[in-house]
Short mmCIF file of N, CA and C in Angstrom, two decimals:
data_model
loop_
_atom_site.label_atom_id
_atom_site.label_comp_id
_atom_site.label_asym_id
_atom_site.label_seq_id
_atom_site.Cartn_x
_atom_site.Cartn_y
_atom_site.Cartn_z
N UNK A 5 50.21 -142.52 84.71
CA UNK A 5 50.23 -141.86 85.98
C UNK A 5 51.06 -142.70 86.95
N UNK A 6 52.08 -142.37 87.18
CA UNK A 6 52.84 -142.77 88.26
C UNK A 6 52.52 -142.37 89.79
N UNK A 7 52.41 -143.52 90.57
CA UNK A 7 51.98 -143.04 91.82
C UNK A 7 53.26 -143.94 93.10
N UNK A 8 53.27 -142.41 94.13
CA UNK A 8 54.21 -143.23 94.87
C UNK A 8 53.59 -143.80 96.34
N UNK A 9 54.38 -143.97 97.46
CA UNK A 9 54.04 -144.43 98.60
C UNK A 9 54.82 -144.98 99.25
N UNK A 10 54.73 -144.69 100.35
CA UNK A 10 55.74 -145.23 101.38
C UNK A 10 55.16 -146.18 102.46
N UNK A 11 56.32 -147.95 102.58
CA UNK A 11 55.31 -148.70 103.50
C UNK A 11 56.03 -148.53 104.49
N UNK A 12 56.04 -149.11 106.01
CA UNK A 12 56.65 -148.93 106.69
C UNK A 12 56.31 -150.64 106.96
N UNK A 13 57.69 -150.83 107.66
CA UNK A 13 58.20 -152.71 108.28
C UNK A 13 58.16 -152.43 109.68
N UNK A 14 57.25 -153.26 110.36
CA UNK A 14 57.57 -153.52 111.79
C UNK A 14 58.18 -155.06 111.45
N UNK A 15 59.27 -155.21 112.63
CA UNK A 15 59.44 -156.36 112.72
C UNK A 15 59.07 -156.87 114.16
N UNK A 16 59.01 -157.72 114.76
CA UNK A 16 59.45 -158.26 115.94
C UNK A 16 60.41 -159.12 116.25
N UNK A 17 61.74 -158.25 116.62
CA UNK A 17 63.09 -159.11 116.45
C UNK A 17 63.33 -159.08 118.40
N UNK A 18 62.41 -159.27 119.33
CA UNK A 18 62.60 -159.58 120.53
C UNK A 18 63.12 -158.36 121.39
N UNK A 19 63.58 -157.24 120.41
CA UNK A 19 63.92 -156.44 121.41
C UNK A 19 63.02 -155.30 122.12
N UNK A 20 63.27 -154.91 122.77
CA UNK A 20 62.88 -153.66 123.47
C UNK A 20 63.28 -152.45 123.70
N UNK A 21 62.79 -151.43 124.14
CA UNK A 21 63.57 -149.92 124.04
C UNK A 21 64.43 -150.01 125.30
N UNK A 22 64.41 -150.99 125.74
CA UNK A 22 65.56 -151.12 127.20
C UNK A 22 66.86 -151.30 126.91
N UNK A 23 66.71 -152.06 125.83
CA UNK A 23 68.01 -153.15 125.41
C UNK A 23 69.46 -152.80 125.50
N UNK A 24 69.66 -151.49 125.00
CA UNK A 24 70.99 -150.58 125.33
C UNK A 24 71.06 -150.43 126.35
N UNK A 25 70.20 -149.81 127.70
CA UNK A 25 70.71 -149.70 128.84
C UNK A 25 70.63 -150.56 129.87
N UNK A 26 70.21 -151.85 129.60
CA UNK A 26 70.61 -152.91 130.49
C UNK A 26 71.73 -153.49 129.61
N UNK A 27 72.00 -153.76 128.61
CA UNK A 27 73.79 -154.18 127.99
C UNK A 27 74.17 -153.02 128.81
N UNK A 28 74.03 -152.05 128.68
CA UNK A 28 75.25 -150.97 129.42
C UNK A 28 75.64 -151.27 130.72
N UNK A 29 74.22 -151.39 131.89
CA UNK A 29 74.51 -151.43 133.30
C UNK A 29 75.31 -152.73 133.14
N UNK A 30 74.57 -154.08 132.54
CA UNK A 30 75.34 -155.24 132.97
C UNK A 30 76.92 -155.18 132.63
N UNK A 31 77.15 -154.46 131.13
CA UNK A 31 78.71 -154.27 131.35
C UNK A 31 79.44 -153.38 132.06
N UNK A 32 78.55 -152.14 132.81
CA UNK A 32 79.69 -151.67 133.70
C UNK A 32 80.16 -152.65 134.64
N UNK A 33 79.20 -153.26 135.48
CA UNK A 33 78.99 -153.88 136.58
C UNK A 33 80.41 -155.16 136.39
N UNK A 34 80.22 -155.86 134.78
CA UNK A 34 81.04 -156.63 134.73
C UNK A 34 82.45 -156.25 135.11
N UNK A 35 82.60 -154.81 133.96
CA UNK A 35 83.81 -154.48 134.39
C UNK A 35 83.85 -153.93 135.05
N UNK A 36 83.28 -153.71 136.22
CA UNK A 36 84.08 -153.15 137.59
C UNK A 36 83.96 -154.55 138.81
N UNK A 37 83.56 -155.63 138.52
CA UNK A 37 83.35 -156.76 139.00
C UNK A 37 84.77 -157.93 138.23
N UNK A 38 85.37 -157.58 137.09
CA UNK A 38 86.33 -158.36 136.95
C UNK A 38 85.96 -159.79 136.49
N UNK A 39 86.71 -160.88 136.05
CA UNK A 39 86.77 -162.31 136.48
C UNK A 39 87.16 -162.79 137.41
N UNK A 40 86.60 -161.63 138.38
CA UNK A 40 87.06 -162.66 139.95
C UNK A 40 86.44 -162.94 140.76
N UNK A 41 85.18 -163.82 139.64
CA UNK A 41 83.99 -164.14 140.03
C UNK A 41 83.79 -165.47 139.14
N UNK A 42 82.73 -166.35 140.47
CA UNK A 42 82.02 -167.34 139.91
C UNK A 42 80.87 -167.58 139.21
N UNK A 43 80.62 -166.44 138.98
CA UNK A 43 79.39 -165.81 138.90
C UNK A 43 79.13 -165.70 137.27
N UNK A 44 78.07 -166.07 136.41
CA UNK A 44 78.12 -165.94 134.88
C UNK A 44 77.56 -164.53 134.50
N UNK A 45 78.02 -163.48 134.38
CA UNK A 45 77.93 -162.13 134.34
C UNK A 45 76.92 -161.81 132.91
N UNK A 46 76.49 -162.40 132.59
CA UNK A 46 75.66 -162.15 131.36
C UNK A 46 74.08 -161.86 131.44
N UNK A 47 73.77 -161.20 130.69
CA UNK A 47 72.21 -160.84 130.76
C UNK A 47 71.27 -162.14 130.69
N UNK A 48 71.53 -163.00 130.03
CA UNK A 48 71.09 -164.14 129.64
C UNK A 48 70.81 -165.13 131.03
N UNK A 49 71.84 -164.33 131.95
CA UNK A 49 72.01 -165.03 133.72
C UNK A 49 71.47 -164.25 134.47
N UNK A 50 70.58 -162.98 134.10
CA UNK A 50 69.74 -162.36 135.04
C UNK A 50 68.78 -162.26 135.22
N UNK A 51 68.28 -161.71 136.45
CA UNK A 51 66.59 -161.03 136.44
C UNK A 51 67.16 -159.82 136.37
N UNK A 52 66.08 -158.69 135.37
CA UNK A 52 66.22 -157.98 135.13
C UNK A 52 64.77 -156.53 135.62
N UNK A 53 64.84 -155.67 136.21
CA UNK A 53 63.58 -154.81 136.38
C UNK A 53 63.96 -153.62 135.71
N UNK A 54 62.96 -152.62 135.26
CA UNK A 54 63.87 -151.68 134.83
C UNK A 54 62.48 -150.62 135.41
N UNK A 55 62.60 -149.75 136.16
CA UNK A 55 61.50 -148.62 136.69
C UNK A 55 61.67 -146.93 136.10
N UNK A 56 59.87 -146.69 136.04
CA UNK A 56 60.24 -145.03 135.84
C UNK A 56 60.69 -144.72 134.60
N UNK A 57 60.52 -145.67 133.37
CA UNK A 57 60.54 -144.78 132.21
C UNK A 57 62.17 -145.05 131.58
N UNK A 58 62.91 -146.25 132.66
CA UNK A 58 64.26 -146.68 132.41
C UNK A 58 64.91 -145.31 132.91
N UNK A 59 64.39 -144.83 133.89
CA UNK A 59 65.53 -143.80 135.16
C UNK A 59 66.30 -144.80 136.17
N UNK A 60 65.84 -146.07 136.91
CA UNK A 60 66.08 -147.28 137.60
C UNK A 60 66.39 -148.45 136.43
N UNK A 61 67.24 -149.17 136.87
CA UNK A 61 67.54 -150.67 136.45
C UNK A 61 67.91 -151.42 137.73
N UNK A 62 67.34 -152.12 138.29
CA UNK A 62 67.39 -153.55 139.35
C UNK A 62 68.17 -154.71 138.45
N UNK A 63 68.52 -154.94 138.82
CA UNK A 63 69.18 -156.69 138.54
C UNK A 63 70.62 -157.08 139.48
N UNK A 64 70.21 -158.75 139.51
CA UNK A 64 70.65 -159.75 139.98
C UNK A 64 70.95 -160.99 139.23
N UNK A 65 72.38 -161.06 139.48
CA UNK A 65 72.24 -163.00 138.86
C UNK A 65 72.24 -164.47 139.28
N UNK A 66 71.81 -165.03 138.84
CA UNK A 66 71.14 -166.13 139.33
C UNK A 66 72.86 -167.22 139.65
N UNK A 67 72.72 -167.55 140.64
CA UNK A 67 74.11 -168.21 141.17
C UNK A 67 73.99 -169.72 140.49
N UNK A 68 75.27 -170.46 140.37
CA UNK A 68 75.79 -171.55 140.39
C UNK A 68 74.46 -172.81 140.76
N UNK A 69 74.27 -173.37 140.10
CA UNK A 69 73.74 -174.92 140.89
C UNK A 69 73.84 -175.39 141.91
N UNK A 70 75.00 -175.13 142.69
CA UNK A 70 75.78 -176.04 143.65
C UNK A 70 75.67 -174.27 144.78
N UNK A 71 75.54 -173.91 144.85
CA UNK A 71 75.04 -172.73 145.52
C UNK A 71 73.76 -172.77 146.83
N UNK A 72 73.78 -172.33 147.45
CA UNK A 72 73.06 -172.19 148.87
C UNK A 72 71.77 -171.03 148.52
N UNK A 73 72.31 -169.85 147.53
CA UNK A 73 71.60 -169.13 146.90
C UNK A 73 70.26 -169.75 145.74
N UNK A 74 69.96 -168.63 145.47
CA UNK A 74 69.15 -168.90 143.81
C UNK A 74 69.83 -167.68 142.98
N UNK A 75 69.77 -166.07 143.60
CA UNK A 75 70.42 -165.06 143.23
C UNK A 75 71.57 -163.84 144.02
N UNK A 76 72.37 -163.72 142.94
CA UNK A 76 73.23 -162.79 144.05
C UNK A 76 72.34 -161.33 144.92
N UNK A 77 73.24 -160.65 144.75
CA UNK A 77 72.32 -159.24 145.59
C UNK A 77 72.09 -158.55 144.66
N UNK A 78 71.06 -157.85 144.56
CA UNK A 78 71.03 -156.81 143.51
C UNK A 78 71.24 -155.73 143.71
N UNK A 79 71.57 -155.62 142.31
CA UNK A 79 72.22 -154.16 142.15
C UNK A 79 71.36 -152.94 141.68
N UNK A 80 71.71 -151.98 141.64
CA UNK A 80 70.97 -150.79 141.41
C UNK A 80 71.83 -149.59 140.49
N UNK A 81 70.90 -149.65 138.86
CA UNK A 81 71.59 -147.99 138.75
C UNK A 81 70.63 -146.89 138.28
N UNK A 82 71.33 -145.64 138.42
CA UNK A 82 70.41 -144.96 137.97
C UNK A 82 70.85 -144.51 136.82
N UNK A 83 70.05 -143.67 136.59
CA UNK A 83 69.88 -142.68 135.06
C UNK A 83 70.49 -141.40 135.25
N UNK A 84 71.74 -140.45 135.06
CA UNK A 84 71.50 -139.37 135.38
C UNK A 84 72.61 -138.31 134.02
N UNK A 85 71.68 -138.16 133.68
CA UNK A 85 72.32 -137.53 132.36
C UNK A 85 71.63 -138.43 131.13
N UNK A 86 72.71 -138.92 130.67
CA UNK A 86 72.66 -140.08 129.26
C UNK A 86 73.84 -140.87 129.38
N UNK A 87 74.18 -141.36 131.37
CA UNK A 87 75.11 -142.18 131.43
C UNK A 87 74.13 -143.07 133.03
N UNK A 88 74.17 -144.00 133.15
CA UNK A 88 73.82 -144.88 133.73
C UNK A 88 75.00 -145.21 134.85
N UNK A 89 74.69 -144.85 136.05
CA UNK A 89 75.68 -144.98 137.60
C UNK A 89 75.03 -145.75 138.86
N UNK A 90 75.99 -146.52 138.89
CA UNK A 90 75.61 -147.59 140.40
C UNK A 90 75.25 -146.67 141.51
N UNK A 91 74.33 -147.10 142.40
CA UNK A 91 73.67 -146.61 143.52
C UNK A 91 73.89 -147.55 144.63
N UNK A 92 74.45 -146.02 145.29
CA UNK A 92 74.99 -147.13 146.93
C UNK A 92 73.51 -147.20 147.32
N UNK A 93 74.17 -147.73 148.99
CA UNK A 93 73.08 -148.03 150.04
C UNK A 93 71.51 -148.60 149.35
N UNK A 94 71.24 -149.46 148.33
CA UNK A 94 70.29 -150.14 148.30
C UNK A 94 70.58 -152.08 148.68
N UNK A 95 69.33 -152.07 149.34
CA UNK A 95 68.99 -153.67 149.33
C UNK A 95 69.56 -154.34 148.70
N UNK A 96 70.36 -155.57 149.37
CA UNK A 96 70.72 -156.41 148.10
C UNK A 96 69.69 -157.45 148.03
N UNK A 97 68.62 -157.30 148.70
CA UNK A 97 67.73 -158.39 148.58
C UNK A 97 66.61 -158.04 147.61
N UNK A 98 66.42 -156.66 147.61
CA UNK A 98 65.79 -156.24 146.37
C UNK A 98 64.16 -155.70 147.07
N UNK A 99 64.38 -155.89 147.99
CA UNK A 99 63.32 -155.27 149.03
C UNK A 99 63.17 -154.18 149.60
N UNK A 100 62.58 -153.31 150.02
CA UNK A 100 62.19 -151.97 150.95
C UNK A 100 63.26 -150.90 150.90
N UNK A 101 63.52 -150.79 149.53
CA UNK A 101 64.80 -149.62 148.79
C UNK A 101 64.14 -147.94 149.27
N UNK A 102 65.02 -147.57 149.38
CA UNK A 102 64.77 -146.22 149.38
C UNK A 102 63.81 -145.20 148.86
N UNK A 103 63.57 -145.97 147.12
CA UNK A 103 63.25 -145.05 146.38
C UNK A 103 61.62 -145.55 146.28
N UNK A 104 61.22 -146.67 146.61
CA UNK A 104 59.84 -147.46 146.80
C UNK A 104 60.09 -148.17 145.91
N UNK A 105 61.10 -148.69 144.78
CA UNK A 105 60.90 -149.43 143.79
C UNK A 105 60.36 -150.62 144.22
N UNK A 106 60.36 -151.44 145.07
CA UNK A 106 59.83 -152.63 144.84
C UNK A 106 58.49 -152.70 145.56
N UNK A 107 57.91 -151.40 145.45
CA UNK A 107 56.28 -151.50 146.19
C UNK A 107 55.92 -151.25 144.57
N UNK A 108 56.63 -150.91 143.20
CA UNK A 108 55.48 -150.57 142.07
C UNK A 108 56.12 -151.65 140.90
N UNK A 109 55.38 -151.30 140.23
CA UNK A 109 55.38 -152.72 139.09
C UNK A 109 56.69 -152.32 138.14
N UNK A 110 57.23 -153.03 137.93
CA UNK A 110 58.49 -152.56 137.10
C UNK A 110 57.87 -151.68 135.19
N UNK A 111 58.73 -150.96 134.79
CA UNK A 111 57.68 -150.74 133.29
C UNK A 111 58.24 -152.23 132.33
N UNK A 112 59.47 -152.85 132.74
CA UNK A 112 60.16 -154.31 132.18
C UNK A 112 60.75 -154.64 133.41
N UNK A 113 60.70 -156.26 132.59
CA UNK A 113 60.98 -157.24 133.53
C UNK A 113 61.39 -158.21 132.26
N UNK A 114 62.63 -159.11 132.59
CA UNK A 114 63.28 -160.27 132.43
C UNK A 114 63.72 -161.03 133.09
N UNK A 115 63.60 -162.24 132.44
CA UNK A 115 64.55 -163.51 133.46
C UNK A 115 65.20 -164.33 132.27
N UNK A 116 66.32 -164.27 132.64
CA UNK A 116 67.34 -165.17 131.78
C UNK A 116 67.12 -164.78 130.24
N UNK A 117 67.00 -163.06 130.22
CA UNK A 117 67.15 -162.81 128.76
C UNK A 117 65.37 -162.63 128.16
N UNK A 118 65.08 -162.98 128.66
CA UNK A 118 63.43 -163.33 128.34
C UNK A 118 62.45 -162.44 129.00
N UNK A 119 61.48 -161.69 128.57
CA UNK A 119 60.92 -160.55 128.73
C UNK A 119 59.79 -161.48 129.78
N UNK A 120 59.59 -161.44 130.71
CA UNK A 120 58.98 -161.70 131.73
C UNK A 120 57.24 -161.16 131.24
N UNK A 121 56.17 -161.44 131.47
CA UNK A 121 54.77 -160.77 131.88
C UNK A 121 54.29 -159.98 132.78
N UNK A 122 53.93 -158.61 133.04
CA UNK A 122 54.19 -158.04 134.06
C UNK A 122 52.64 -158.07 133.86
N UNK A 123 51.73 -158.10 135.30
CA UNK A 123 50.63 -157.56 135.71
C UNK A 123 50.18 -156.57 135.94
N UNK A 124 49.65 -155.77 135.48
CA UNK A 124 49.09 -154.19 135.91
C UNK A 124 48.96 -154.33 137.26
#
């Protein structure tokens, strides 16, 4: 009697269901930001929020050593379709936005690549 079955593999390889659309926002941003910046444009150099089910992405990067800062301004995109677009007129401080994002808990959060702990 031959018998079959199917197993299934979880792994935990660090990622998350975000992962494509924050690589996406951070590379539009790059390329429409250029190298004409001091600035290390990489995910690995941000805080990252992502709100609403990944309809919002927040992020900012963390400036230079020698800097007056800690982070640049943040940016904002949204979701609209199955393409991800910068949003004027928000905060660059990341405070009292339009949409209430920073009165609710992000659904993710990173810093420097690293999945942050979020508190209910």
């Amino acid at each position: 009697m031959k018998s079959s079955y199917k197993s299934i593999f979880l792994t935990a390889c660090g990622g998350n269901k975000y992962d494509d659309a924050i690589d996406d926002v951070i590379s539009q941003y790059k390329e429409h930001k250029g190298n004409d910046t001091e600035i290390n444009i990489k995910r690995e150099n941000a805080i990252v929020r992502v709100y609403e089910g990944g309809k919002y992405i927040q992020f900012a990067f963390y400036m230079p050593d020698n800097s007056s800062r800690e982070l640049t301004t943040f940016k904002y995109y949204e979701k609209l379709g199955d393409k991800y677009e910068k949003m004027t007129d928000m905060p660059g401080n990341g405070e009292n936005d339009r949409l209430g994002l920073s009165r609710k808990t992000p659904d993710y959060e990173e810093a420097k690549g690293k999945e942050t702990k979020l508190e209910e």
